[in-house]
PDB file of C-alpha atoms in Angstrom:
ATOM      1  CA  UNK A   1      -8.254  -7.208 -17.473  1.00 88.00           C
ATOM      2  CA  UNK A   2      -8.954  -7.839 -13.524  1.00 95.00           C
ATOM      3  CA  UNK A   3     -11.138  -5.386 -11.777  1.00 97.00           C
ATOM      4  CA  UNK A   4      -9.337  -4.123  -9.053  1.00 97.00           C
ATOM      5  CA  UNK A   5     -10.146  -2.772  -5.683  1.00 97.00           C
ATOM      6  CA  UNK A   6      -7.168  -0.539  -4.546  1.00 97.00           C
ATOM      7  CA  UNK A   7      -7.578  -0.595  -0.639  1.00 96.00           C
ATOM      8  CA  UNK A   8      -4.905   1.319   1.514  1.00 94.00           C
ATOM      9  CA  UNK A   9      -3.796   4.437   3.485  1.00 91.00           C
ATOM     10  CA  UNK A  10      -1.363   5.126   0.198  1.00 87.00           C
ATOM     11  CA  UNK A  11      -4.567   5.685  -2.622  1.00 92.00           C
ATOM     12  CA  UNK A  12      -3.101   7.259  -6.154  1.00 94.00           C
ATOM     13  CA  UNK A  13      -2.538  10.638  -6.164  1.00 92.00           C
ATOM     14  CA  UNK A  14       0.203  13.640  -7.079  1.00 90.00           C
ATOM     15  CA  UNK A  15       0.762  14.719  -3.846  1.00 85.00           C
ATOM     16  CA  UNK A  16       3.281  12.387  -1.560  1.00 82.00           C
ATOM     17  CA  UNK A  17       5.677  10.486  -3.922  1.00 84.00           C
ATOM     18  CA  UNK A  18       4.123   6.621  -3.269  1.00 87.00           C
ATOM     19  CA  UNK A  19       0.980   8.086  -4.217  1.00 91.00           C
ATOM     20  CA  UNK A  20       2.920  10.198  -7.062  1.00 90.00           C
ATOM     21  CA  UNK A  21       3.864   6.273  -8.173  1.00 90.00           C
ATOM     22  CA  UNK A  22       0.859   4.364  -7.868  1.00 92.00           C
ATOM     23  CA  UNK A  23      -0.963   7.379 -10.042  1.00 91.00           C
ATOM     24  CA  UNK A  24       1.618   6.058 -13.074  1.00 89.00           C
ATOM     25  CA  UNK A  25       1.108   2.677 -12.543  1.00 90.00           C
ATOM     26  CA  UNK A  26      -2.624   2.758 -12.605  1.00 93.00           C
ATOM     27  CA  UNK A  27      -3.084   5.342 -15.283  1.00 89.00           C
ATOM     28  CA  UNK A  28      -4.661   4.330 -18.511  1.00 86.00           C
ATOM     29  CA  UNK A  29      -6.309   1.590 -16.561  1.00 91.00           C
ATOM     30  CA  UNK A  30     -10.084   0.983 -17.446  1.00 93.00           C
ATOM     31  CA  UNK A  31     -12.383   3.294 -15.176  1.00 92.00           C
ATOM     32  CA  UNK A  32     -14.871   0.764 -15.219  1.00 94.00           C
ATOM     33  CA  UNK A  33     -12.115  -2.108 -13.634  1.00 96.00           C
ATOM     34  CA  UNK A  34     -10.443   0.149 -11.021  1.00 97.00           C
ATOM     35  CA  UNK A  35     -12.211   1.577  -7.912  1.00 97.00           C
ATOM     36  CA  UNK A  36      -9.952   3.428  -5.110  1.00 97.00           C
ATOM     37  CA  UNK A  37     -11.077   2.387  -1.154  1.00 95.00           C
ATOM     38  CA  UNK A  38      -9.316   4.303   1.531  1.00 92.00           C
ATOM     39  CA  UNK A  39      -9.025   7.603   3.611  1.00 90.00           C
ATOM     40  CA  UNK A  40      -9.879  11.345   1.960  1.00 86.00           C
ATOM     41  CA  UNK A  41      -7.923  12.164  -0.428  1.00 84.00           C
ATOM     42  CA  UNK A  42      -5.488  15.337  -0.340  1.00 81.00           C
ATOM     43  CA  UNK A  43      -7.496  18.154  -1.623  1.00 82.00           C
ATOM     44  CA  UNK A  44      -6.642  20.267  -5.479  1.00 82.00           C
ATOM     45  CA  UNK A  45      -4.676  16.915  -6.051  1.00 88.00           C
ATOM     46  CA  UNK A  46      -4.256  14.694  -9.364  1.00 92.00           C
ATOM     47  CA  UNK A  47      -6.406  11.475  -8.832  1.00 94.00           C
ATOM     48  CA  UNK A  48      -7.092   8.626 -11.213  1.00 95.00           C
ATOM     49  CA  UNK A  49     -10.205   8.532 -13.773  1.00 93.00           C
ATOM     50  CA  UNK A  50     -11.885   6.325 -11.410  1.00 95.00           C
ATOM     51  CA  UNK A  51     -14.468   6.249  -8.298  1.00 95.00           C
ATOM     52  CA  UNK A  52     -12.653   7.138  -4.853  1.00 95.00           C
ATOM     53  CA  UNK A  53     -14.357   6.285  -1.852  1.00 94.00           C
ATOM     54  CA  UNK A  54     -13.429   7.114   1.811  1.00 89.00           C
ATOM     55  CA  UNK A  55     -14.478   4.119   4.093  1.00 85.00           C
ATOM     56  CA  UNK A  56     -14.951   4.958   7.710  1.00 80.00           C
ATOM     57  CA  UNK A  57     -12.312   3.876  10.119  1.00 83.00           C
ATOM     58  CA  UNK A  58     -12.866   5.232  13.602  1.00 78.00           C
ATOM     59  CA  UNK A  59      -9.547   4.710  14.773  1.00 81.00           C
ATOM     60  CA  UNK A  60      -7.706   6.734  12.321  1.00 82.00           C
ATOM     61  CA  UNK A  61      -8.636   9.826  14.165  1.00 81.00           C
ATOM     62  CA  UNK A  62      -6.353   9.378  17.172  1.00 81.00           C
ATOM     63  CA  UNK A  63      -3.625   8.192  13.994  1.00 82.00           C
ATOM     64  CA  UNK A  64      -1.578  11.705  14.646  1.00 82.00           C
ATOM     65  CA  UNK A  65      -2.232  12.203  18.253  1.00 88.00           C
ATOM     66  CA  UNK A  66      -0.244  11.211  21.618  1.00 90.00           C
ATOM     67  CA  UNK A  67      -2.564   8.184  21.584  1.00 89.00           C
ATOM     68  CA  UNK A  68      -0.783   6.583  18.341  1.00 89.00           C
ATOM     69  CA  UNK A  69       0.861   3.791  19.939  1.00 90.00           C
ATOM     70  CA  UNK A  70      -2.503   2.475  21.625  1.00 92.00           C
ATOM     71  CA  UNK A  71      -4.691   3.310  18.749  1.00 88.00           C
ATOM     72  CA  UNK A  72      -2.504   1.624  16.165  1.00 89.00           C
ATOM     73  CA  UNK A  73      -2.305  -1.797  18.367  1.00 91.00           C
ATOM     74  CA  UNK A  74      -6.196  -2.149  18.219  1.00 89.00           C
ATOM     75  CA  UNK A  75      -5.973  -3.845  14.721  1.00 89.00           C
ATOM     76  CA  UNK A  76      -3.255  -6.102  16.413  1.00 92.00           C
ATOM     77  CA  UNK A  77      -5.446  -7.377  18.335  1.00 92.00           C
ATOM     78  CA  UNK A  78      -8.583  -7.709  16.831  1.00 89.00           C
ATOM     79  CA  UNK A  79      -9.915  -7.400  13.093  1.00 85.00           C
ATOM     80  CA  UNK A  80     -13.270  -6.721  14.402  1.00 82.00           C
ATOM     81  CA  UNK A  81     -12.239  -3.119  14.647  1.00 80.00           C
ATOM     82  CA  UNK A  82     -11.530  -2.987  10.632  1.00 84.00           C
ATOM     83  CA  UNK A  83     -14.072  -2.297   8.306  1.00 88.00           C
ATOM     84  CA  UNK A  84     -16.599  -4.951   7.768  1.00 88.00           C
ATOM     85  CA  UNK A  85     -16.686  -6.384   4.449  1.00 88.00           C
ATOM     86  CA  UNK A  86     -20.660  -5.968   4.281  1.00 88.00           C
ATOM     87  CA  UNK A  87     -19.834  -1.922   5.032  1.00 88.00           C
ATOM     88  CA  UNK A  88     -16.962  -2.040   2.026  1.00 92.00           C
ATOM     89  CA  UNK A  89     -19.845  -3.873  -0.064  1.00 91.00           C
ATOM     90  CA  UNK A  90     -21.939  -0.980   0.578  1.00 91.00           C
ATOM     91  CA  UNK A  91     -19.478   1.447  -0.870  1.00 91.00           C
ATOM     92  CA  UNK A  92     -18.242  -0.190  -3.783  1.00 94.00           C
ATOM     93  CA  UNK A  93     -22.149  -0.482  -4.609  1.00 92.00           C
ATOM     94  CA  UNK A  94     -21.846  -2.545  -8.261  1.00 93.00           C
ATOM     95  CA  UNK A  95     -18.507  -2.390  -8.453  1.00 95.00           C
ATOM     96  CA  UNK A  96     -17.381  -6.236  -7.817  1.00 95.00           C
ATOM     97  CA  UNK A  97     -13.377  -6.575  -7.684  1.00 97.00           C
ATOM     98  CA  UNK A  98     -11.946  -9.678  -8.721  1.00 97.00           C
ATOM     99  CA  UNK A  99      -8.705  -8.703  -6.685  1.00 97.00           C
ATOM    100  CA  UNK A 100      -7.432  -6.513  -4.154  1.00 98.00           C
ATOM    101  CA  UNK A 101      -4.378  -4.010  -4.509  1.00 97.00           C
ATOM    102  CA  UNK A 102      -2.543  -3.032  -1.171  1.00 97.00           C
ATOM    103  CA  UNK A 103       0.710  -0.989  -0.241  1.00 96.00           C
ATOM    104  CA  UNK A 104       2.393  -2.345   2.978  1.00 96.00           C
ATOM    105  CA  UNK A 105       3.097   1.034   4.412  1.00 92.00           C
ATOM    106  CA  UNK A 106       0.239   1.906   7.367  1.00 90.00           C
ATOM    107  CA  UNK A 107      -0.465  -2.030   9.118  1.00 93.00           C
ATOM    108  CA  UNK A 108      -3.888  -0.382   9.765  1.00 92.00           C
ATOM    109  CA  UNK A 109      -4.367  -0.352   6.377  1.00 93.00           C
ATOM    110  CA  UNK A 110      -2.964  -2.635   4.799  1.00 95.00           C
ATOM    111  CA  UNK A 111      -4.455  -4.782   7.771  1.00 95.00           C
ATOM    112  CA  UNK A 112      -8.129  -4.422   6.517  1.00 94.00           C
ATOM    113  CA  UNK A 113      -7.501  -4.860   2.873  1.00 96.00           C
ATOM    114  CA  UNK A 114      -6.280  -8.478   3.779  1.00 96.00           C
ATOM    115  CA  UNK A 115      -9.207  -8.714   6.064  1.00 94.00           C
ATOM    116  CA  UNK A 116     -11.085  -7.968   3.685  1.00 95.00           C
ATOM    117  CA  UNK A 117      -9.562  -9.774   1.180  1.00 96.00           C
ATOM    118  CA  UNK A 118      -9.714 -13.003   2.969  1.00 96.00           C
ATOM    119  CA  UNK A 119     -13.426 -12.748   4.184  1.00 94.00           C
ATOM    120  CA  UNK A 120     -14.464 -12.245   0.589  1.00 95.00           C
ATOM    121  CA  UNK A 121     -12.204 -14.705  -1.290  1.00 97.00           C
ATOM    122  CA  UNK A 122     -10.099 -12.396  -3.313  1.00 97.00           C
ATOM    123  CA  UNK A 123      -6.757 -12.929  -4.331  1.00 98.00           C
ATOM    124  CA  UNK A 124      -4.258 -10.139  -2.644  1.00 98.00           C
ATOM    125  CA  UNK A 125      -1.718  -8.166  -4.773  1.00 98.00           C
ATOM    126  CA  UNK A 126       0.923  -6.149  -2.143  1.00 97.00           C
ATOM    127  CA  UNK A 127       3.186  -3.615  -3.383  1.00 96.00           C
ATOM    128  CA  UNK A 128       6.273  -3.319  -0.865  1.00 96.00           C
ATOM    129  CA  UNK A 129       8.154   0.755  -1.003  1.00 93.00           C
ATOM    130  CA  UNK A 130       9.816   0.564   2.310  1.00 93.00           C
ATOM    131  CA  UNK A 131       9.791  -1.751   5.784  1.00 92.00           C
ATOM    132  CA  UNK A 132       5.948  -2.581   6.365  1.00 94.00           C
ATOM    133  CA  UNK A 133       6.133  -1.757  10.272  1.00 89.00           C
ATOM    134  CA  UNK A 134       8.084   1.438   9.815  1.00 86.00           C
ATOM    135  CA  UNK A 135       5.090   3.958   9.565  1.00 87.00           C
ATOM    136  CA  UNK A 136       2.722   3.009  12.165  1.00 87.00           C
ATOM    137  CA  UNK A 137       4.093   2.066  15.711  1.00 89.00           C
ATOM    138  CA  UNK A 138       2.214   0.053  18.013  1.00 90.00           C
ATOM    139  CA  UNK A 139       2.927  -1.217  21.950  1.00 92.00           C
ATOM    140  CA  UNK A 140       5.987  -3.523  22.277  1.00 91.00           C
ATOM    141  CA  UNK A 141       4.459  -6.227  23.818  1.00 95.00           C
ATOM    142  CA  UNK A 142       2.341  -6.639  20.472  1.00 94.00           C
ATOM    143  CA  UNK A 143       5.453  -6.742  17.979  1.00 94.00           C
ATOM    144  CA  UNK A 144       5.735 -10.560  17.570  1.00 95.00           C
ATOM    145  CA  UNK A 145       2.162 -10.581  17.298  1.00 96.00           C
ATOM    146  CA  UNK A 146       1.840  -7.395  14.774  1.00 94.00           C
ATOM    147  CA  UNK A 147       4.850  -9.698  12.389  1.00 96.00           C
ATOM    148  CA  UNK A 148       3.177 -12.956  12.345  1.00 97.00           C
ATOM    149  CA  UNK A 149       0.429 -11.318  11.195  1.00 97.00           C
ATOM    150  CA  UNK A 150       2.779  -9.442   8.691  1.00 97.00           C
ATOM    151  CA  UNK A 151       3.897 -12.863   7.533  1.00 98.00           C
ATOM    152  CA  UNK A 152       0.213 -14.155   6.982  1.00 97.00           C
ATOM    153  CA  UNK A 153      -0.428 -11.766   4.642  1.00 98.00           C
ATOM    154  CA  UNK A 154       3.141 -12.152   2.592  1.00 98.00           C
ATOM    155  CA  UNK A 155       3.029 -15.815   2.099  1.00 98.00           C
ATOM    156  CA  UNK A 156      -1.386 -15.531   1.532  1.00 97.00           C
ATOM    157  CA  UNK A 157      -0.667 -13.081  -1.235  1.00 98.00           C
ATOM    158  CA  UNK A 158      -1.248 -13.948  -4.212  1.00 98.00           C
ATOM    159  CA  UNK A 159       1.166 -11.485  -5.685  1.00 97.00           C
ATOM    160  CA  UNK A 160       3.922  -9.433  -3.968  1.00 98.00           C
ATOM    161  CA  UNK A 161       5.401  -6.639  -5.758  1.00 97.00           C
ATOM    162  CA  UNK A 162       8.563  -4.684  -4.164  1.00 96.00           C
ATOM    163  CA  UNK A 163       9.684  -1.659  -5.520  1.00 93.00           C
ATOM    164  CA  UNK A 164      13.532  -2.739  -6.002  1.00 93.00           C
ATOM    165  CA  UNK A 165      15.643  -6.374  -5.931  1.00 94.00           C
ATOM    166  CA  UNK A 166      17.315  -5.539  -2.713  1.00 95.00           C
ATOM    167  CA  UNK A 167      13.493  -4.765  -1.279  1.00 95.00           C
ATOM    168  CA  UNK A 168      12.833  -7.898  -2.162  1.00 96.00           C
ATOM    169  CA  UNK A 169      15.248  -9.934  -0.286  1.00 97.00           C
ATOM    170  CA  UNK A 170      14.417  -8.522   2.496  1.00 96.00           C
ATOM    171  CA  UNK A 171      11.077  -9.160   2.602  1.00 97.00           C
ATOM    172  CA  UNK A 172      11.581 -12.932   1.337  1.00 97.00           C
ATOM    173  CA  UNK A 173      14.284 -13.321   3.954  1.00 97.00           C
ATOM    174  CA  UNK A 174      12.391 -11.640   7.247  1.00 96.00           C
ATOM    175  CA  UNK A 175       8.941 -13.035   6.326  1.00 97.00           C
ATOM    176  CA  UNK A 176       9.581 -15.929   4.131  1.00 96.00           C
ATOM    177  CA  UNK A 177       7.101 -15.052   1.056  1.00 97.00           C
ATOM    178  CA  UNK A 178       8.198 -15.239  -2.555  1.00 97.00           C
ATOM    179  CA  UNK A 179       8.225 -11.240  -4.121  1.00 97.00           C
ATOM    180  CA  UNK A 180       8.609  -9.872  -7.690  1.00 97.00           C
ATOM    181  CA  UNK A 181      10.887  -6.924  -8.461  1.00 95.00           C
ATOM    182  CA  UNK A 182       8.725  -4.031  -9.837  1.00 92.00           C
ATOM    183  CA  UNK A 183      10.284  -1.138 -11.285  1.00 85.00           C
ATOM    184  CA  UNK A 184       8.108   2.155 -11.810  1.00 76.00           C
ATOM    185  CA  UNK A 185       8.837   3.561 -14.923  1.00 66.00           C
ATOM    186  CA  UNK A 186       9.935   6.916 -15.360  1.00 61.00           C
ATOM    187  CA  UNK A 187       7.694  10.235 -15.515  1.00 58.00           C
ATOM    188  CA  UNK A 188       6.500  11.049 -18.323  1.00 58.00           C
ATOM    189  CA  UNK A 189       8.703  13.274 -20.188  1.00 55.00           C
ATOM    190  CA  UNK A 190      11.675  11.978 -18.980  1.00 54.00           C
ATOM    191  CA  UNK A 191      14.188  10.472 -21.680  1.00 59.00           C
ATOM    192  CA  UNK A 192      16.969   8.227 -20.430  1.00 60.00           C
ATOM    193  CA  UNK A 193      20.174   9.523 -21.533  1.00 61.00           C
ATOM    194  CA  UNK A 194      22.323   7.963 -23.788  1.00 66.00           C
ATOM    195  CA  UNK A 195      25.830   6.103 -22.795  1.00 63.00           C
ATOM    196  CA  UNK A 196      27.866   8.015 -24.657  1.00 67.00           C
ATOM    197  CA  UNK A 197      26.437  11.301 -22.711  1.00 65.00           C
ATOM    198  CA  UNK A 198      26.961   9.267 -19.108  1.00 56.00           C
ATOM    199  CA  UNK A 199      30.658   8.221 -20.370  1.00 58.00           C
ATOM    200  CA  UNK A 200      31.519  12.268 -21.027  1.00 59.00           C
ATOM    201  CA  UNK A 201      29.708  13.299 -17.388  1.00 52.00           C
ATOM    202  CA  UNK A 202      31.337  10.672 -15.413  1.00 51.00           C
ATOM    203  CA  UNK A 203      34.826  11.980 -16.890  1.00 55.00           C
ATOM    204  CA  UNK A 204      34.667  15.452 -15.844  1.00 53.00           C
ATOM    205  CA  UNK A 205      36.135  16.085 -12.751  1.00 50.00           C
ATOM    206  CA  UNK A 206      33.673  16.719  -9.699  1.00 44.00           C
ATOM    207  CA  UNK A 207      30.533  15.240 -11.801  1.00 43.00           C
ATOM    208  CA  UNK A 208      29.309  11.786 -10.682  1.00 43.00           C
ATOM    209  CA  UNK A 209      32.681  11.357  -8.778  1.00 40.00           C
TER     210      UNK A 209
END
């Protein structure tokens, strides 16, 4: 069993419902292999039985402001505004990862994990929920830019998880990287109900129709 560093804007929690999913996946994991790397997490919240740590990232802070669009383009244009990897070292104090887990939600994010990832020779694992450059918008004249750099990370990682088969064509067609289906399991305490009980619902008139 890998130990892996979970770096991104989406860490595990029971709060939003990507965090509500990585919390499943990553439960039951060994505490000593995991570590969580990213902003503060949402306060009275479920996390995982592991060390959270909230790296600085001076940009964030202008994240939900009228300055988004020029804030968010910095880390198009230069990776010296991400977190060093000698400044992640110093958080993750003995904890040495042997990979690096990222969701492609927040570019910023997801941005410095492969920075990091890169600079320290780890393999990348990416988990794909929805359209990478949906949730942080940058200046127009940086797009082609901001999706080569997109690309680079896709075909570089080692691993690239997407949430559904469909997510995954799109991401192999638009950025040309091989993906895996990954299906999140249901909550626990859900049962999956038997066919005969989905044959009777789908016959009754206004039900599933």
């Amino acid at each position: 069993m890998r130990k892996i560093l979970i770096y991104t804007y989406e860490t595990p929690n029971n709060r939003h419902a990507g965090s509500m999913q990585l919390l499943r996946v990553f439960q039951g994991y060994s505490r000593e292999r995991l570590m969580v790397l990213g902003p503060k997490s949402p306060a009275e919240t479920k996390l995982l039985d592991c060390p959270y740590r909230q790296v600085p990232y001076p940009i964030q802070r202008w994240r939900n402001t009228r300055l988004h669009r020029w804030a968010m383009s910095l880390p198009v244009l230069t990776s010296a505004l991400c977190p060093r990897p000698e400044a992640v070292a110093s958080f993750l104090g003995s904890f040495v990862p042997d990979a690096v887990f990222t969701v492609m939600d927040n570019f910023s994010w997801y941005r410095a994990a492969w920075d990091y990832a890169v600079k320290t020779g780890k393999p990348l694992i990416t988990m794909t929920m929805d359209a990478p450059d949906r949730f942080e918008k940058n200046l127009g004249i940086l797009e082609a830019r901001k999706q080569r750099q997109i690309r680079a990370i896709y075909q570089g990682a080692e691993r690239n998880l997407c949430v559904s088969r469909q997510m995954g064509e799109f991401i192999e067609k638009r950025y040309r990287a091989k993906t895996e289906t990954f299906y999140f399991g249901p909550p626990d305490g859900i049962v999956a109900r038997v066919a005969a009980d989905s044959g009777r619902l789908r016959g009754q008139d206004g039900l599933l129709s």
